[in-house]
Amino acid sequence: MKKALESPRVAKTKGPYVQGVAVSDGTMVFTSGVVARNAQGKLIGIGDITRQTKQCLTNIRNIIAAAGGSIEDLVKVTVFLRDLRDYSGMNAVRNEMLAGIPFASSTVQAALNASGALIEIEAVACVPEAAPRTVKPPQASKPPKAAVKRGK
């Protein structure tokens, strides 16, 4: 379960994100930092923050799906931008792709490791536990065979 948190003692957020998120009853998924590479490893959108942001969020969606979840299970993102002037372009894509999803967020300027990458995003998701399954009781096992003593 995921619940957006908002304290009246803290300034309201400016973006599509919330002040905090409380999670319970789920599997936590932590992604590594994701850059805008497609499945073949090619960097997408050289020089284009909107294309790179879309690819990063698509990659994160696919990682969460590999754990049985969806992008709606997102609870935290950390965005690393090579240049903070790209913030508005990144945030516009984030507003579009993550609309209605409560998540906490941080954005920092950083020297990125991947050449040509304008953005790197890491994420945390909480995938709800599946519906309880009926577990069959174990089958009775056959008694062990009696040991046979052999003469010397």
Coordinates of N, CA and C in Angstrom, one line a residue, residues 146-152:
A146 N 14.5 -49.4 5.7 CA 15.3 -49.8 6.8 C 16.7 -50.1 6.3
A147 N 17.7 -49.7 7.1 CA 19.1 -49.9 6.8 C 19.4 -51.4 6.8
V148 N 20.1 -51.8 5.8 CA 20.5 -53.2 5.7 C 22.0 -53.3 6.1
K149 N 22.2 -54.1 7.1 CA 23.6 -54.3 7.6 C 24.2 -55.4 6.7
R150 N 25.4 -55.2 6.3 CA 26.1 -56.1 5.5 C 27.2 -56.7 6.3
G151 N 27.4 -57.9 6.1 CA 28.5 -58.6 6.9 C 29.8 -58.2 6.4
K152 N 30.8 -58.4 7.2 CA 32.2 -58.1 6.9 C 32.8 -59.2 6.1

